Amino acid sequence: MVVTVIGQSLQHLFCGPIKHLPALFSFLHSTTQQRMATSAQFERLKARSEQTDKILADLQTQIDIIKKNAVKQAGLGEEERLIKENEQLRKEIESIRRDLIVSEIQNGVRQVPVPTKGSVLAITTSAASPAPALPTSTSLVNGTSETAKKSKEITEVSEKKSKQGDQQSAGGKRLKLDKAEKETKTDKGEGKSKKAVAVASGDEGPMNVSRLDLRVGKIVAVDKHPEADTLYVEQVDLGEGRNRTVVSGLVKHFPVNAMKDRIAVFMCNLKPSKIRGILSEAMIMCAVGPEKTEILVPPTDSVIGDKIIVEDYPGTPDEQLNPKKKIWETLKPDVKTNEDRIASFKGSHWVIPGKGVVVAPTLSNTQIS
């Protein structure tokens, strides 16, 4: 009986688990497959995540490049805008400075120019070179060179006295010789002389503003005309070694103190003519409006004797304008200030190369005479 009980117990112990082994193996197999599938999905997800990170990095790089280009383009536009604004401000400052100088000159304030690089170099060069026998005058526009002027005046006076003595000692002999020479001229010689005079007077040149001899000058002395209350008689330094007499009708427009030491532009090749008994050797250039007249103002860095040229009209001025050809009268209608107050001929500016343009203080689109 004991054996029977033990056998039943063993059967109960071992036969139960053996019966459930297939289900156990099936469960284990299913679990393993699920785990393997989950691992493959994880690898795929990991690969996709890495690919996504790479795409995002590329996109970020492209975005950075686009931002840099946008900033650079915006900077270029801003730079161009600032350059234009600076240029406009420079023009406004130059215009205000020019107007201030004109106002000071009109009120008798003497102008002292700031030394430029060129003037300093010229002074250094002249100091290094040996002194000439007779000093020459190359004054700045608002400066003076009294030593050079006095030396030249003394030399001219001595030369005139010497010439007068020679002429008096020669007496009538020289006059007779001159008369004989004139009488013995051949027709061929007379023809050449007439042709030379025609070329010198510019009769054969183009009818444009290049024929006018326009120069910067300084009024060193001014008085009222003794026989006309509306006229000034001015002594003008044009850098020629002697002063020219200029008669102008500016009494109603400028007081004497506004004329003295004034820098202006002069036409220097008109034929000298007497105005109320005084010989006038040049003409001061002015903008003449219906209500007021303004003297043209050259660039502030100008020097006495500087030549004014007109853009687009190169050429050599006539030695003297032929009054019969009425050259100035023909050109005058096209000589005006433009909308920017710049002296012009048919739209081309009056300039001193490297220094600037000639302007009127306030009058625009106004006749110049």
Coordinates of C-alpha atoms in Angstrom, one line a residue:
M1 CA 0.0 0.0 0.0
V2 CA 2.8 2.3 0.8
V3 CA 4.3 1.6 -2.7
T4 CA 1.1 2.4 -4.3
V5 CA 0.9 5.8 -2.6
I6 CA 4.5 6.6 -3.5
G7 CA 3.8 5.7 -7.2
Q8 CA 0.7 7.9 -7.3
S9 CA 2.6 10.8 -5.8
L10 CA 5.5 10.4 -8.4
Q11 CA 3.0 10.2 -11.2
H12 CA 1.2 13.4 -10.0
L13 CA 4.6 15.1 -9.6
F14 CA 6.0 14.4 -13.0
C15 CA 3.1 13.9 -15.3
G16 CA 1.6 17.3 -14.6
P17 CA 4.5 19.5 -15.9
I18 CA 5.2 17.2 -18.8
K19 CA 1.6 17.7 -19.9
H20 CA 2.2 21.6 -20.0
L21 CA 5.6 21.6 -21.8
P22 CA 4.3 22.3 -25.3
A23 CA 2.4 25.4 -24.1
L24 CA 5.5 26.6 -22.3
F25 CA 7.7 26.2 -25.4
S26 CA 5.1 28.0 -27.5
F27 CA 5.1 30.9 -25.1
L28 CA 8.9 31.1 -25.0
H29 CA 9.1 31.0 -28.8
S30 CA 6.5 33.8 -29.2
T31 CA 8.3 36.0 -26.7
T32 CA 11.6 35.6 -28.4
Q33 CA 10.1 36.5 -31.8
Q34 CA 8.5 39.6 -30.3
R35 CA 11.8 40.6 -28.8
M36 CA 13.6 40.1 -32.1
A37 CA 11.0 42.2 -34.0
T38 CA 11.2 44.9 -31.4
S39 CA 15.0 45.0 -31.8
A40 CA 14.8 45.4 -35.6
Q41 CA 12.2 48.2 -35.3
F42 CA 14.6 49.9 -32.8
E43 CA 17.4 49.7 -35.3
R44 CA 15.2 51.1 -38.0
L45 CA 14.1 53.9 -35.7
K46 CA 17.7 54.6 -34.7
A47 CA 18.7 54.8 -38.4
R48 CA 15.8 57.1 -39.2
S49 CA 16.7 59.3 -36.2
E50 CA 20.3 59.6 -37.4
Q51 CA 19.1 60.5 -40.9
T52 CA 16.8 63.1 -39.5
D53 CA 19.6 64.6 -37.5
K54 CA 21.7 64.8 -40.6
I55 CA 19.0 66.5 -42.6
L56 CA 18.4 69.0 -39.8
A57 CA 22.1 69.8 -39.6
D58 CA 22.2 70.4 -43.4
L59 CA 19.1 72.6 -43.2
Q60 CA 20.7 74.5 -40.3
T61 CA 23.8 75.1 -42.4
Q62 CA 21.8 76.3 -45.3
I63 CA 19.8 78.6 -43.1
D64 CA 23.1 80.1 -41.7
I65 CA 24.4 80.7 -45.2
I66 CA 21.1 82.4 -46.2
K67 CA 21.3 84.5 -43.1
K68 CA 24.9 85.6 -43.8
N69 CA 24.0 86.4 -47.4
A70 CA 21.0 88.4 -46.3
V71 CA 23.0 90.3 -43.8
K72 CA 25.7 91.0 -46.3
Q73 CA 23.2 92.2 -48.9
A74 CA 21.5 94.4 -46.3
G75 CA 25.0 95.7 -45.4
L76 CA 25.8 96.6 -49.0
G77 CA 22.5 98.5 -49.3
E78 CA 23.2 100.3 -46.1
E79 CA 26.7 101.1 -47.2
E80 CA 25.5 102.6 -50.5
R81 CA 22.9 104.6 -48.6
L82 CA 25.5 106.0 -46.2
I83 CA 27.9 106.8 -49.0
K84 CA 25.2 108.8 -50.8
E85 CA 24.2 110.6 -47.6
N86 CA 27.8 111.5 -46.9
E87 CA 28.3 112.8 -50.4
Q88 CA 25.1 114.9 -50.1
L89 CA 26.3 116.2 -46.7
R90 CA 29.7 117.0 -48.2
K91 CA 28.0 119.1 -51.0
E92 CA 25.8 120.9 -48.5
I93 CA 28.8 121.7 -46.3
E94 CA 30.8 122.9 -49.2
S95 CA 27.9 125.1 -50.3
I96 CA 27.5 126.6 -46.8
R97 CA 31.2 127.2 -46.5
R98 CA 31.3 129.0 -49.9
D99 CA 28.3 131.1 -48.9
L100 CA 30.0 131.9 -45.6
I101 CA 33.2 133.0 -47.4
V102 CA 31.2 135.2 -49.8
S103 CA 29.3 136.8 -46.9
E104 CA 32.6 137.5 -45.1
I105 CA 34.2 139.0 -48.2
Q106 CA 31.1 141.2 -48.7
N107 CA 31.5 142.4 -45.1
G108 CA 35.2 143.1 -45.5
V109 CA 36.5 140.1 -43.6
R110 CA 39.9 139.2 -45.0
Q111 CA 40.3 135.5 -46.0
V112 CA 43.4 133.5 -45.0
P113 CA 43.6 130.2 -47.0
V114 CA 44.6 127.0 -45.3
P115 CA 47.9 125.7 -46.8
T116 CA 47.4 122.8 -49.1
K117 CA 49.8 120.0 -49.9
G118 CA 50.7 121.6 -53.2
S119 CA 51.4 125.0 -51.7
V120 CA 53.6 123.5 -48.9
L121 CA 55.5 121.5 -51.5
A122 CA 56.0 124.6 -53.6
I123 CA 57.3 126.6 -50.5
T124 CA 59.7 123.7 -49.7
T125 CA 61.0 123.5 -53.2
S126 CA 61.5 127.3 -53.5
A127 CA 63.3 127.3 -50.1
A128 CA 65.7 124.6 -51.4
S129 CA 66.4 126.3 -54.7
P130 CA 68.7 129.4 -55.0
A131 CA 66.9 132.8 -54.7
P132 CA 66.3 134.4 -58.2
A133 CA 67.5 137.9 -59.0
L134 CA 64.0 139.3 -59.1
P135 CA 61.3 137.6 -57.0
T136 CA 58.1 136.7 -58.8
S137 CA 54.6 137.0 -57.4
T138 CA 52.5 133.8 -57.2
S139 CA 50.2 134.9 -54.4
L140 CA 47.3 132.8 -53.1
V141 CA 43.9 134.1 -53.8
N142 CA 43.5 135.7 -50.4
G143 CA 47.2 136.3 -49.8
T144 CA 49.6 139.0 -50.8
S145 CA 53.3 139.2 -51.9
E146 CA 54.3 142.7 -51.3
T147 CA 58.0 142.2 -51.7
A148 CA 57.6 140.7 -55.2
K149 CA 55.2 143.5 -56.2
K150 CA 57.5 146.3 -54.9
S151 CA 60.5 144.8 -56.6
K152 CA 58.7 144.6 -60.0
E153 CA 57.3 148.1 -59.6
I154 CA 60.9 149.5 -59.0
T155 CA 62.2 147.5 -62.0
E156 CA 59.4 148.7 -64.3
V157 CA 59.9 152.4 -63.2
S158 CA 63.7 152.2 -63.9
E159 CA 63.1 150.5 -67.3
K160 CA 60.5 153.1 -68.3
K161 CA 63.0 156.0 -67.4
S162 CA 65.7 154.2 -69.3
K163 CA 63.5 153.8 -72.4
Q164 CA 62.4 157.4 -72.2
G165 CA 66.0 158.6 -72.1
D166 CA 66.9 156.4 -75.1
Q167 CA 64.0 157.7 -77.0
Q168 CA 64.9 161.3 -76.3
S169 CA 68.5 160.9 -77.3
A170 CA 67.5 159.2 -80.5
G171 CA 65.4 162.2 -81.3
G172 CA 63.8 162.5 -84.7
K173 CA 66.2 160.0 -86.3
R174 CA 64.2 157.1 -84.9
L175 CA 61.0 158.5 -86.2
K176 CA 62.5 158.9 -89.7
L177 CA 63.7 155.4 -89.7
D178 CA 60.3 154.0 -88.6
K179 CA 58.6 156.1 -91.3
A180 CA 61.1 154.8 -94.0
E181 CA 60.6 151.2 -92.9
K182 CA 56.8 151.5 -93.2
E183 CA 57.0 153.1 -96.6
T184 CA 59.4 150.3 -97.9
K185 CA 57.1 147.4 -96.9
T186 CA 56.1 145.2 -99.8
D187 CA 52.6 144.0 -100.6
K188 CA 53.6 140.5 -99.7
G189 CA 54.8 141.6 -96.2
E190 CA 51.6 143.6 -95.7
G191 CA 49.5 140.6 -96.6
K192 CA 51.3 138.4 -94.1
S193 CA 51.0 141.0 -91.4
K194 CA 47.2 141.3 -91.9
K195 CA 46.9 137.5 -91.8
A196 CA 48.9 137.4 -88.6
V197 CA 46.7 140.1 -87.0
A198 CA 43.6 138.2 -88.1
V199 CA 44.8 135.0 -86.4
A200 CA 45.9 136.9 -83.3
S201 CA 42.5 138.5 -83.0
G202 CA 40.8 135.2 -83.4
D203 CA 38.7 136.0 -86.4
E204 CA 39.2 132.5 -87.8
G205 CA 38.5 130.6 -84.5
P206 CA 35.3 128.8 -83.5
M207 CA 32.4 130.8 -82.1
N208 CA 32.4 129.4 -78.6
V209 CA 33.4 130.3 -75.1
S210 CA 37.0 129.0 -75.4
R211 CA 37.8 132.3 -77.1
L212 CA 37.3 134.2 -73.9
D213 CA 40.3 134.8 -71.6
L214 CA 38.8 134.3 -68.1
R215 CA 41.1 134.6 -65.2
V216 CA 41.1 134.9 -61.4
G217 CA 42.1 138.4 -60.1
K218 CA 42.2 140.4 -56.9
I219 CA 40.9 144.0 -56.5
V220 CA 43.8 145.6 -54.7
A221 CA 42.5 149.2 -54.8
V222 CA 39.1 150.8 -55.6
D223 CA 37.9 154.3 -55.9
K224 CA 34.8 156.0 -57.2
H225 CA 35.0 157.4 -60.8
P226 CA 35.8 161.1 -60.6
E227 CA 33.2 161.9 -63.3
A228 CA 30.5 159.2 -62.7
D229 CA 28.7 158.4 -59.4
T230 CA 27.7 154.9 -60.5
L231 CA 31.1 153.7 -61.5
Y232 CA 34.1 152.3 -59.6
V233 CA 37.7 152.4 -60.8
E234 CA 39.5 149.3 -59.6
Q235 CA 43.1 148.3 -59.7
V236 CA 43.2 144.5 -60.3
D237 CA 46.1 142.1 -59.8
L238 CA 45.9 139.3 -62.5
G239 CA 49.3 137.8 -61.9
E240 CA 50.9 139.7 -64.8
G241 CA 53.4 141.7 -62.8
R242 CA 51.3 144.9 -63.2
N243 CA 47.8 145.9 -62.2
R244 CA 45.1 146.4 -64.7
T245 CA 42.5 149.3 -64.5
V246 CA 38.9 148.1 -64.6
V247 CA 35.9 150.4 -64.7
S248 CA 32.7 148.8 -63.5
G249 CA 29.2 150.0 -62.7
L250 CA 28.8 148.3 -59.3
V251 CA 28.4 151.4 -57.0
K252 CA 24.7 150.7 -56.4
H253 CA 25.3 147.0 -55.6
F254 CA 28.5 146.9 -53.4
P255 CA 30.1 149.4 -51.0
V256 CA 33.7 150.2 -51.3
N257 CA 34.8 148.0 -48.4
A258 CA 33.1 145.0 -50.1
M259 CA 35.1 145.6 -53.2
K260 CA 38.5 146.1 -51.7
D261 CA 40.6 142.9 -51.6
R262 CA 37.8 141.0 -53.3
I263 CA 38.6 137.9 -55.4
A264 CA 36.7 137.7 -58.7
V265 CA 36.7 136.4 -62.3
F266 CA 37.7 138.8 -65.0
M267 CA 37.5 138.7 -68.8
C268 CA 40.9 139.8 -69.9
N269 CA 40.9 139.9 -73.7
L270 CA 38.3 142.6 -74.4
K271 CA 39.7 145.5 -76.4
P272 CA 40.6 148.2 -73.9
S273 CA 38.2 151.1 -74.1
K274 CA 37.6 154.4 -72.3
I275 CA 34.6 154.7 -70.0
R276 CA 34.0 158.3 -69.0
G277 CA 37.6 159.2 -69.8
I278 CA 39.3 156.3 -68.0
L279 CA 40.7 153.3 -70.0
S280 CA 39.2 150.0 -68.8
E281 CA 41.4 147.0 -69.5
A282 CA 39.2 144.1 -68.4
M283 CA 35.6 143.3 -67.2
I284 CA 34.5 141.8 -63.9
M285 CA 32.1 138.9 -64.4
C286 CA 28.8 139.1 -62.5
A287 CA 25.4 137.4 -62.4
V288 CA 22.9 140.1 -63.2
G289 CA 19.4 139.5 -62.0
P290 CA 16.3 141.8 -62.2
E291 CA 16.7 142.9 -58.6
K292 CA 20.3 142.4 -57.7
T293 CA 23.8 141.8 -59.1
E294 CA 26.3 139.3 -57.7
I295 CA 30.0 139.1 -58.4
L296 CA 31.0 135.5 -59.4
V297 CA 33.1 133.6 -56.9
P298 CA 36.0 131.3 -58.0
P299 CA 37.0 128.2 -56.0
T300 CA 38.5 128.9 -52.6
D301 CA 41.8 127.3 -53.5
S302 CA 42.3 129.5 -56.5
V303 CA 45.4 131.6 -57.0
I304 CA 45.7 134.9 -58.7
G305 CA 46.1 134.4 -62.4
D306 CA 44.3 131.0 -62.5
K307 CA 42.6 130.4 -65.9
I308 CA 39.0 129.4 -66.0
I309 CA 38.1 126.9 -68.7
V310 CA 34.7 125.6 -69.8
E311 CA 34.1 121.9 -69.9
D312 CA 33.5 120.5 -73.4
Y313 CA 34.9 123.6 -75.0
P314 CA 38.7 123.3 -75.1
G315 CA 40.8 125.8 -77.0
T316 CA 43.1 128.8 -76.7
P317 CA 41.6 132.2 -76.0
D318 CA 42.0 135.0 -78.5
E319 CA 44.8 137.5 -77.7
Q320 CA 42.2 140.2 -78.1
L321 CA 38.6 139.9 -79.2
N322 CA 37.8 141.8 -82.4
P323 CA 35.0 144.2 -81.5
K324 CA 33.8 144.2 -85.1
K325 CA 33.1 140.5 -84.9
K326 CA 31.0 141.0 -81.7
I327 CA 32.2 137.7 -80.3
W328 CA 31.2 138.4 -76.7
E329 CA 27.8 139.8 -77.8
T330 CA 27.2 136.6 -79.7
L331 CA 28.2 134.2 -76.9
K332 CA 26.6 136.2 -74.0
P333 CA 23.0 134.8 -74.3
D334 CA 24.3 131.3 -73.5
V335 CA 26.5 132.4 -70.6
K336 CA 24.4 131.9 -67.4
T337 CA 24.3 130.4 -64.0
N338 CA 22.5 127.0 -63.8
E339 CA 20.0 125.8 -61.2
D340 CA 22.9 125.1 -58.9
R341 CA 24.3 128.6 -59.3
I342 CA 27.3 127.3 -61.3
A343 CA 28.5 129.6 -64.1
S344 CA 27.9 127.7 -67.4
F345 CA 28.0 128.0 -71.1
K346 CA 25.3 125.9 -72.8
G347 CA 25.2 123.7 -69.7
S348 CA 29.0 123.2 -69.5
H349 CA 30.5 124.4 -66.2
W350 CA 33.2 127.1 -65.7
V351 CA 36.0 125.3 -63.8
I352 CA 39.5 125.7 -62.6
P353 CA 41.0 122.1 -63.1
G354 CA 41.6 120.4 -59.8
K355 CA 40.1 123.2 -57.7
G356 CA 36.4 123.5 -58.5
V357 CA 33.7 125.5 -60.2
V358 CA 32.9 129.2 -60.4
V359 CA 29.6 130.1 -58.7
A360 CA 27.2 132.9 -57.9
P361 CA 26.4 133.4 -54.2
T362 CA 22.6 133.1 -54.6
L363 CA 21.5 133.7 -58.2
S364 CA 20.5 130.6 -60.2
N365 CA 19.5 130.6 -63.9
T366 CA 20.7 134.1 -64.3
Q367 CA 22.5 135.9 -67.1
I368 CA 26.2 136.5 -66.7
S369 CA 27.8 139.7 -68.0

